[in-house]
Structure formats: structure tokens, C-alpha cells
mmCIF file of C-alpha atoms in Angstrom:
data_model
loop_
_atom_site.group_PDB
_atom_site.id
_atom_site.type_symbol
_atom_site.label_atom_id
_atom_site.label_comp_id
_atom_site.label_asym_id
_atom_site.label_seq_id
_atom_site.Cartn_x
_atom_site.Cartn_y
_atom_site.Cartn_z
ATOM 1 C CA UNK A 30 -29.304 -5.523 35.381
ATOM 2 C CA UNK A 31 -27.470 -2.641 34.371
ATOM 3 C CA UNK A 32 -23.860 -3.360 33.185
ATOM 4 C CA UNK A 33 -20.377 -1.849 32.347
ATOM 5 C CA UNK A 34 -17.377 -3.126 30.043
ATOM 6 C CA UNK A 35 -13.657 -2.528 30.648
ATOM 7 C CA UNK A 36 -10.108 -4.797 30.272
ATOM 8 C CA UNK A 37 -10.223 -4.284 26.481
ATOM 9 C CA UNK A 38 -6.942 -2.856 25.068
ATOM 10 C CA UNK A 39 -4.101 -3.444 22.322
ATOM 11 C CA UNK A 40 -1.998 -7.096 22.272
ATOM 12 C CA UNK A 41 -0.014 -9.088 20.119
ATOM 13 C CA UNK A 42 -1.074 -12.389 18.978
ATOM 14 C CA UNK A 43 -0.301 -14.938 21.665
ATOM 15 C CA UNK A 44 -1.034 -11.790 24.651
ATOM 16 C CA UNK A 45 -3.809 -11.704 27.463
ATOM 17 C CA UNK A 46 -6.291 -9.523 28.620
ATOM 18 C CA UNK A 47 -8.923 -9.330 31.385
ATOM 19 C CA UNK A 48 -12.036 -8.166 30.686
ATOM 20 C CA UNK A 49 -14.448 -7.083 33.572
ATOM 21 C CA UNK A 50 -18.448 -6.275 33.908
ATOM 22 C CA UNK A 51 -19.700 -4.034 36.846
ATOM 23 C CA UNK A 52 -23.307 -4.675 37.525
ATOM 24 C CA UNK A 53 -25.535 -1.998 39.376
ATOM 25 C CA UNK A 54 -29.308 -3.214 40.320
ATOM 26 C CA UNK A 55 -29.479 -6.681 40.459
ATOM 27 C CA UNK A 56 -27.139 -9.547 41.574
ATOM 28 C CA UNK A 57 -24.531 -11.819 39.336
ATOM 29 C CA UNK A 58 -25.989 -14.540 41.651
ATOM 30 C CA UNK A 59 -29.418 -14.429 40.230
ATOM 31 C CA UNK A 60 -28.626 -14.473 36.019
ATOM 32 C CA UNK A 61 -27.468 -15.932 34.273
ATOM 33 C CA UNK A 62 -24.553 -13.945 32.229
ATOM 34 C CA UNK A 63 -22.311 -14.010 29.302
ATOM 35 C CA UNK A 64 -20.222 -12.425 26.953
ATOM 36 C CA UNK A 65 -20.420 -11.869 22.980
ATOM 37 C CA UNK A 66 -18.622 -9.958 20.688
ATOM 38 C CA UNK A 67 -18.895 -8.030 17.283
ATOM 39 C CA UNK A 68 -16.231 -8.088 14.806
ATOM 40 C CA UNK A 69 -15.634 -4.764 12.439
ATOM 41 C CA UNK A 70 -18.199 -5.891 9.574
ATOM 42 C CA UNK A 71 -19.364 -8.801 11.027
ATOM 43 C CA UNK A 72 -22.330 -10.247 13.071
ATOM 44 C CA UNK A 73 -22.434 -10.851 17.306
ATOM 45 C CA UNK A 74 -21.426 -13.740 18.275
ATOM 46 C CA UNK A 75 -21.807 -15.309 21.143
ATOM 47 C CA UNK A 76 -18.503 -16.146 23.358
ATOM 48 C CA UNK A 77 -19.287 -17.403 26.480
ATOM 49 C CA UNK A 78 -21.926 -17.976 29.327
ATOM 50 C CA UNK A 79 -22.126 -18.818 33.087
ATOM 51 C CA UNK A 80 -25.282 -20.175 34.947
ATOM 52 C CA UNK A 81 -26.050 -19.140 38.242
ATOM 53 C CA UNK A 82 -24.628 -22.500 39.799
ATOM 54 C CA UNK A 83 -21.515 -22.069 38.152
ATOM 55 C CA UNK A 84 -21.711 -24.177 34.948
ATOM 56 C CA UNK A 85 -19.702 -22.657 31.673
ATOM 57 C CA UNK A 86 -20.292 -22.721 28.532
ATOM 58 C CA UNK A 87 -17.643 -21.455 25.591
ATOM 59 C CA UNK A 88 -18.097 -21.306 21.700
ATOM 60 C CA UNK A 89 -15.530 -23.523 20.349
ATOM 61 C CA UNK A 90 -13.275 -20.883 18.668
ATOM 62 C CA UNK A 91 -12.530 -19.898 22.309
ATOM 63 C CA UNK A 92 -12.453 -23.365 24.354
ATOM 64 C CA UNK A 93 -8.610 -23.579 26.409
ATOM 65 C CA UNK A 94 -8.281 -19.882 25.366
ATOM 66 C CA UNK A 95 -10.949 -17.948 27.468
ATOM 67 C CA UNK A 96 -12.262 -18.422 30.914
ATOM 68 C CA UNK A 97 -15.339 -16.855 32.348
ATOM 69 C CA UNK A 98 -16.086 -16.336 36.010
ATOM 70 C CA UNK A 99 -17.488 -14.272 38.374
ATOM 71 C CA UNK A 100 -17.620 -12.848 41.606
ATOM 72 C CA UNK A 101 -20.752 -12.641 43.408
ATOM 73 C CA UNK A 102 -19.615 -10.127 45.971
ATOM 74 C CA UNK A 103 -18.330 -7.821 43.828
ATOM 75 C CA UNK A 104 -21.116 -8.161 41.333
ATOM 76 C CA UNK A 105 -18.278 -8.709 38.650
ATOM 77 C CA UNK A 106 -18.186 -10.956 35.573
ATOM 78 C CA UNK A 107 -14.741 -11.511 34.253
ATOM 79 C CA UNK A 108 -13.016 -13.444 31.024
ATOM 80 C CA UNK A 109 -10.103 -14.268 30.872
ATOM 81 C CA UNK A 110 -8.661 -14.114 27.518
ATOM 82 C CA UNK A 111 -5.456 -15.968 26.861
ATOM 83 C CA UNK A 112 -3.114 -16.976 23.806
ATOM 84 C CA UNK A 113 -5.355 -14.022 21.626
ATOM 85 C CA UNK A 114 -5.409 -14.304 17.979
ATOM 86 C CA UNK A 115 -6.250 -11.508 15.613
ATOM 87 C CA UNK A 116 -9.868 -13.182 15.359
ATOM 88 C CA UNK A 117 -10.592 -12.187 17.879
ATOM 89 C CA UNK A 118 -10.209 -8.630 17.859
ATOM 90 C CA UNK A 119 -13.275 -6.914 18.119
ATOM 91 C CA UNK A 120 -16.029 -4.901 20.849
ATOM 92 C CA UNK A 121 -17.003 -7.058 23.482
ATOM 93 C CA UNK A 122 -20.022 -6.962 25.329
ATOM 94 C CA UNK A 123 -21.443 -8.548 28.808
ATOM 95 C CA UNK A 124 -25.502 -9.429 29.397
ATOM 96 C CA UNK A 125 -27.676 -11.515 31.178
ATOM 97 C CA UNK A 126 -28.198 -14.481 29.238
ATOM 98 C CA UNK A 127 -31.276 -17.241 29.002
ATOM 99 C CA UNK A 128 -29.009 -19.832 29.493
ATOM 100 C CA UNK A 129 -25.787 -21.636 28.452
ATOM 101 C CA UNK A 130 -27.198 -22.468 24.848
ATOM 102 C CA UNK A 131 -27.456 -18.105 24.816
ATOM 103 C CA UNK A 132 -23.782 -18.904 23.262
ATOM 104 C CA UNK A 133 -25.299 -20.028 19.956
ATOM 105 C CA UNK A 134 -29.019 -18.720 20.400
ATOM 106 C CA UNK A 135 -27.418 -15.385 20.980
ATOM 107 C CA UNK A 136 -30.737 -14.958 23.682
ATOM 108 C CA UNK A 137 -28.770 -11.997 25.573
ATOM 109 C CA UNK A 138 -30.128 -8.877 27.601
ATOM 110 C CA UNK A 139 -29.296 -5.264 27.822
ATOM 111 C CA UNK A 140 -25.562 -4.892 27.367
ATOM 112 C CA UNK A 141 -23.548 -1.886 28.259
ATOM 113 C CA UNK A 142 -21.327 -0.010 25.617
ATOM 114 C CA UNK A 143 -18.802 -2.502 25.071
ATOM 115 C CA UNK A 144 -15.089 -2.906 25.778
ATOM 116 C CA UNK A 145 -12.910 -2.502 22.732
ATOM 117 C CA UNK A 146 -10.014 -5.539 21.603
ATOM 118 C CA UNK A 147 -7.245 -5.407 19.154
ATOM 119 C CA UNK A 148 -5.410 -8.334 18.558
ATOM 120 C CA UNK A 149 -2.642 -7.612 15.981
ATOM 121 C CA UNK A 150 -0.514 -10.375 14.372
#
């Protein structure tokens, strides 16, 4: 599945954002897909996941803060990213994922280039 970031942006500490992935080839409803992230300097890490049936699966940095979800007719993977701290500032990518664990396995596909978040304090 082929795959495009956007949402990223500038906030405060506390703000939100909305991040979205397009998808062009296949359908959401067949992958499962997540989202990880790379820090300036640091390793990816794996931020959340959604099965095909719906199940979710957050690392714990981002539990109550983030919320992933998708919609299958649009072909559009979302997270919702609320009460941002400057941890979490960073480039943040979709994929299909293996599965839920693909949070700490970091077992993701193909991402696109990556949406861009700045979290300033």
C-alpha cells in the first residue's frame, strides 16, 4: 500500500494536531496499520497500531493522549494527538503493520515521507 503523511505542524505544549494517511492501491480494511515516529537524533519508535477489526494498540508514552482510527471509505488513517508535549516532537510516519505488537517490534511496511511535529514548551 502506497501511503502519504500530512496534519503535522507547530504547537505549544498542551496543543492538538491531526495527523492523516492517504492510501492509493490497496484498502485500510485489509492491513493492518500504524504510526511511528523519529525524534531529531534518536531511533523510530513505534506509536500506535490498528488491526483490521478495529482493535488499538498505543505505546505507553502516548496512552489518553493519542487516538488512532480510520476510515475505510476514505482509505484514511488518522491520530489524533492531544495534550502534546515537547517529546513528542518529531517526523511521523504511517505503514502497514504485522500486528498490534508492530508498536514495540517496530515490524512496519513501506512508509511515505513523513509528516513533520514541533511541540515547543
Amino acid at each position: 500500500v502506497e501511503v502519504k503523511e500530512s496534519g503535522g505542524g507547530s504547537v505549544q505544549a498542551g496543543g492538538s494536531l491531526r495527523l492523516s494517511c492517504d492510501a492509493s492501491g490497496s484498502s485500510y480494511s485489509s492491513y493492518c496499520m500504524g504510526w511511528f515516529r523519529q525524534a531529531p537524533g534518536k531511533e523510530r519508535e513505534g506509536v500506535a497500531s490498528i488491526e483490521r477489526d478495529g482493535r488499538t494498540n498505543y505505546r505507553d508514552s502516548v496512552k489518553g493522549r493519542f487516538t488512532i482510527s480510520k476510515d475505510n471509505t476514505k482509505n484514511t488513517l488518522y491520530l489524533q494527538m492531544d495534550s502534546l508535549k515537547p517529546e513528542d516532537t518529531g517526523t511521523y510516519y504511517c505503514a502497514a503493520c504485522l500486528g498490534l505488537s508492530s508498536v514495540w517490534t517496530m515490524d512496519f511496511g513501506k512508509a511515505g515521507q513523513g509528516t513533520r511535529v514541533n511541540v515547543s514548551s
